[in-house]
Amino acid sequence: MVWGLLIVCILAIGSFLFYASYSIASGVYLKAFCRANTREKVVALTFDDGPDPIQSPFVLDLLSRYQAKASFFCIGEKAAQYPEIVRRMYREGHLVGNHSLQHKNSFPLTPYREMLADLTQTQEILEGIIEAPVTFFRPPFGVTNPTVGKAVRTLGYTTIGWSVRSLDTRGEPVDRIMKRITKQIRPGAVILLHDRLPDSVELLTALFEYLQANEYKVKRVDELINNYAL
Ligand SMILES: [Zn+2]
């Protein structure tokens, strides 16, 4: 009986810790902005893991065609490799944020000092390119834990999560990804996308068509924070 109770407790604590680390919206270790509190039909588009030398310029072209401003959470080493794309993102009115130096699988397990150095170096690379402060951060894989929380608080970042996870990295057909996205879209949604996939542009075109047909406006994530914070 006692053992049974103990096992139930361990399982409950285990699943809570899993939820706390793997759900960006849990806010257990780190408060992240995941959606705006509004009934107005506004959404934010966010792109992770760029800049990509092939896909990012196409995504930027499309955003410009639809006169939409988005947010790009860039990987430091890629930004250093393709600074002109990051410069273009910023010049065209998009938000540029920190998404760690290399997006290593081991990032969430990195010791505090190393994590601080990783994020600081990324910030310096991005700020050197856009010549403006970089204060927004999205954790790689959306994973948070006490170390990520401490590093982010030390650096004073605003952490951005999401309310719509497209899972566009799975390589599924665009219509299936679209179905997943449209099922989750609500006023104030923050949509997680990637500007490094072969069908990034096809997906974004379909998404813009949906947003226009349903009278959604696209805003930068910081605009959502400033105007409709929870
Ligand atoms: Zn990522």
CSV table of N, CA and C in Angstrom, one decimal, residues 88-154:
chain,number,residue,atom,x,y,z
A,88,ARG,N,19.2,42.1,-43.3
A,88,ARG,CA,18.0,42.3,-44.0
A,88,ARG,C,16.7,42.1,-43.2
A,89,MET,N,16.7,41.0,-42.3
A,89,MET,CA,15.6,40.8,-41.4
A,89,MET,C,15.3,42.1,-40.6
A,90,TYR,N,16.4,42.6,-40.0
A,90,TYR,CA,16.2,43.8,-39.2
A,90,TYR,C,15.8,45.0,-40.0
A,91,ARG,N,16.5,45.2,-41.1
A,91,ARG,CA,16.2,46.4,-42.0
A,91,ARG,C,14.8,46.4,-42.5
A,92,GLU,N,14.2,45.2,-42.7
A,92,GLU,CA,12.8,45.1,-43.2
A,92,GLU,C,11.8,45.1,-42.1
A,93,GLY,N,12.2,45.4,-40.9
A,93,GLY,CA,11.3,45.7,-39.8
A,93,GLY,C,10.9,44.5,-39.0
A,94,HIS,N,11.7,43.4,-39.1
A,94,HIS,CA,11.4,42.2,-38.3
A,94,HIS,C,12.2,42.2,-37.0
A,95,LEU,N,11.7,41.5,-36.1
A,95,LEU,CA,12.4,41.4,-34.8
A,95,LEU,C,13.4,40.3,-34.9
A,96,VAL,N,14.6,40.5,-34.4
A,96,VAL,CA,15.7,39.5,-34.4
A,96,VAL,C,16.0,39.1,-32.9
A,97,GLY,N,15.9,37.8,-32.6
A,97,GLY,CA,16.0,37.3,-31.3
A,97,GLY,C,17.1,36.3,-31.2
A,98,ASN,N,17.5,35.9,-30.0
A,98,ASN,CA,18.6,35.0,-29.6
A,98,ASN,C,18.0,33.6,-29.5
A,99,HIS,N,18.6,32.6,-30.2
A,99,HIS,CA,18.2,31.2,-30.2
A,99,HIS,C,19.4,30.3,-29.9
A,100,SER,N,20.3,30.8,-29.2
A,100,SER,CA,21.6,30.1,-28.8
A,100,SER,C,22.6,30.1,-29.9
A,101,LEU,N,23.8,29.7,-29.5
A,101,LEU,CA,24.9,29.8,-30.5
A,101,LEU,C,24.9,28.7,-31.5
A,102,GLN,N,24.6,27.5,-31.1
A,102,GLN,CA,24.7,26.4,-32.0
A,102,GLN,C,23.4,25.5,-32.0
A,103,HIS,N,22.5,25.8,-31.1
A,103,HIS,CA,21.3,24.9,-31.0
A,103,HIS,C,21.7,23.5,-30.8
A,104,LYS,N,22.6,23.3,-29.9
A,104,LYS,CA,23.1,21.9,-29.6
A,104,LYS,C,22.0,21.1,-28.8
A,105,ASN,N,21.9,19.8,-29.1
A,105,ASN,CA,20.9,19.0,-28.3
A,105,ASN,C,21.2,19.1,-26.8
A,106,SER,N,22.5,19.3,-26.5
A,106,SER,CA,22.8,19.3,-25.1
A,106,SER,C,22.6,20.7,-24.4
A,107,PHE,N,22.1,21.7,-25.2
A,107,PHE,CA,22.0,23.0,-24.6
A,107,PHE,C,21.3,23.1,-23.3
A,108,PRO,N,20.1,22.4,-23.1
A,108,PRO,CA,19.5,22.5,-21.8
A,108,PRO,C,20.3,21.9,-20.6
A,109,LEU,N,21.3,21.1,-21.0
A,109,LEU,CA,22.1,20.4,-19.9
A,109,LEU,C,23.4,21.2,-19.7
A,110,THR,N,23.6,22.3,-20.4
A,110,THR,CA,24.9,23.0,-20.3
A,110,THR,C,25.0,23.7,-18.9
A,111,PRO,N,26.2,23.6,-18.3
A,111,PRO,CA,26.3,24.3,-17.0
A,111,PRO,C,26.1,25.8,-17.1
A,112,TYR,N,25.7,26.4,-16.0
A,112,TYR,CA,25.3,27.8,-16.0
A,112,TYR,C,26.3,28.7,-16.7
A,113,ARG,N,27.6,28.7,-16.3
A,113,ARG,CA,28.5,29.6,-16.8
A,113,ARG,C,28.7,29.5,-18.3
A,114,GLU,N,28.7,28.3,-18.8
A,114,GLU,CA,28.8,28.0,-20.2
A,114,GLU,C,27.6,28.5,-21.0
A,115,MET,N,26.4,28.3,-20.3
A,115,MET,CA,25.2,28.7,-21.0
A,115,MET,C,25.1,30.2,-21.1
A,116,LEU,N,25.6,30.9,-20.0
A,116,LEU,CA,25.7,32.3,-20.0
A,116,LEU,C,26.6,32.8,-21.2
A,117,ALA,N,27.7,32.2,-21.3
A,117,ALA,CA,28.7,32.6,-22.3
A,117,ALA,C,28.1,32.3,-23.7
A,118,ASP,N,27.4,31.2,-23.9
A,118,ASP,CA,26.8,30.9,-25.2
A,118,ASP,C,25.8,31.9,-25.6
A,119,LEU,N,24.9,32.3,-24.7
A,119,LEU,CA,23.9,33.3,-25.0
A,119,LEU,C,24.5,34.7,-25.2
A,120,THR,N,25.5,35.0,-24.3
A,120,THR,CA,26.1,36.3,-24.5
A,120,THR,C,26.8,36.5,-25.8
A,121,GLN,N,27.5,35.4,-26.2
A,121,GLN,CA,28.2,35.4,-27.5
A,121,GLN,C,27.3,35.6,-28.7
A,122,THR,N,26.1,34.9,-28.6
A,122,THR,CA,25.1,35.0,-29.6
A,122,THR,C,24.6,36.4,-29.7
A,123,GLN,N,24.3,36.9,-28.5
A,123,GLN,CA,23.8,38.3,-28.4
A,123,GLN,C,24.8,39.3,-29.1
A,124,GLU,N,26.1,39.1,-28.8
A,124,GLU,CA,27.1,40.0,-29.3
A,124,GLU,C,27.2,39.9,-30.8
A,125,ILE,N,27.1,38.6,-31.4
A,125,ILE,CA,27.1,38.4,-32.8
A,125,ILE,C,25.9,39.2,-33.4
A,126,LEU,N,24.7,38.9,-32.9
A,126,LEU,CA,23.5,39.5,-33.5
A,126,LEU,C,23.6,41.1,-33.4
A,127,GLU,N,24.0,41.6,-32.2
A,127,GLU,CA,24.0,43.0,-32.0
A,127,GLU,C,25.0,43.7,-32.9
A,128,GLY,N,26.1,42.9,-33.1
A,128,GLY,CA,27.2,43.5,-34.0
A,128,GLY,C,26.7,43.6,-35.5
A,129,ILE,N,25.8,42.7,-35.8
A,129,ILE,CA,25.2,42.7,-37.2
A,129,ILE,C,24.1,43.8,-37.4
A,130,ILE,N,23.2,43.8,-36.4
A,130,ILE,CA,22.0,44.7,-36.6
A,130,ILE,C,22.3,46.1,-36.0
A,131,GLU,N,23.3,46.2,-35.2
A,131,GLU,CA,23.6,47.4,-34.5
A,131,GLU,C,22.5,48.0,-33.7
A,132,ALA,N,21.8,47.1,-33.0
A,132,ALA,CA,20.7,47.4,-32.1
A,132,ALA,C,20.7,46.3,-31.0
A,133,PRO,N,20.1,46.7,-29.8
A,133,PRO,CA,20.0,45.7,-28.8
A,133,PRO,C,19.2,44.5,-29.1
A,134,VAL,N,19.6,43.3,-28.6
A,134,VAL,CA,18.9,42.1,-28.8
A,134,VAL,C,18.4,41.6,-27.4
A,135,THR,N,17.1,41.7,-27.2
A,135,THR,CA,16.6,41.4,-25.8
A,135,THR,C,15.6,40.3,-25.8
A,136,PHE,N,15.3,39.7,-26.9
A,136,PHE,CA,14.3,38.6,-27.0
A,136,PHE,C,15.0,37.3,-27.1
A,137,PHE,N,14.5,36.2,-26.5
A,137,PHE,CA,15.1,34.9,-26.5
A,137,PHE,C,14.0,33.8,-26.7
A,138,ARG,N,14.4,32.8,-27.5
A,138,ARG,CA,13.5,31.6,-27.5
A,138,ARG,C,14.4,30.4,-27.2
A,139,PRO,N,14.1,29.7,-26.2
A,139,PRO,CA,15.0,28.5,-25.8
A,139,PRO,C,15.0,27.5,-26.9
A,140,PRO,N,16.2,26.9,-27.3
A,140,PRO,CA,16.2,25.8,-28.2
A,140,PRO,C,15.3,24.7,-27.8
A,141,PHE,N,14.6,24.1,-28.7
A,141,PHE,CA,13.6,23.1,-28.4
A,141,PHE,C,12.5,23.5,-27.4
A,142,GLY,N,12.5,24.7,-27.0
A,142,GLY,CA,11.5,25.2,-26.1
A,142,GLY,C,11.6,24.6,-24.7
A,143,VAL,N,12.8,24.0,-24.5
A,143,VAL,CA,13.1,23.4,-23.2
A,143,VAL,C,13.6,24.4,-22.1
A,144,THR,N,12.9,24.4,-21.0
A,144,THR,CA,13.4,25.3,-19.9
A,144,THR,C,13.7,24.4,-18.7
A,145,ASN,N,14.6,24.9,-17.8
A,145,ASN,CA,14.9,24.3,-16.6
A,145,ASN,C,15.5,25.4,-15.7
A,146,PRO,N,15.9,25.0,-14.5
A,146,PRO,CA,16.4,26.1,-13.6
A,146,PRO,C,17.6,26.9,-14.1
A,147,THR,N,18.5,26.1,-14.9
A,147,THR,CA,19.7,26.8,-15.4
A,147,THR,C,19.3,27.8,-16.5
A,148,VAL,N,18.4,27.4,-17.4
A,148,VAL,CA,18.0,28.3,-18.5
A,148,VAL,C,17.3,29.5,-17.8
A,149,GLY,N,16.5,29.2,-16.8
A,149,GLY,CA,15.8,30.3,-16.1
A,149,GLY,C,16.7,31.3,-15.5
A,150,LYS,N,17.8,30.8,-14.8
A,150,LYS,CA,18.7,31.7,-14.2
A,150,LYS,C,19.5,32.5,-15.2
A,151,ALA,N,19.9,31.9,-16.3
A,151,ALA,CA,20.7,32.6,-17.3
A,151,ALA,C,19.9,33.7,-18.0
A,152,VAL,N,18.6,33.4,-18.2
A,152,VAL,CA,17.7,34.3,-18.9
A,152,VAL,C,17.4,35.5,-17.9
A,153,ARG,N,17.3,35.2,-16.7
A,153,ARG,CA,17.1,36.3,-15.7
A,153,ARG,C,18.3,37.2,-15.6
A,154,THR,N,19.5,36.6,-15.6
A,154,THR,CA,20.7,37.3,-15.5
A,154,THR,C,20.9,38.3,-16.7
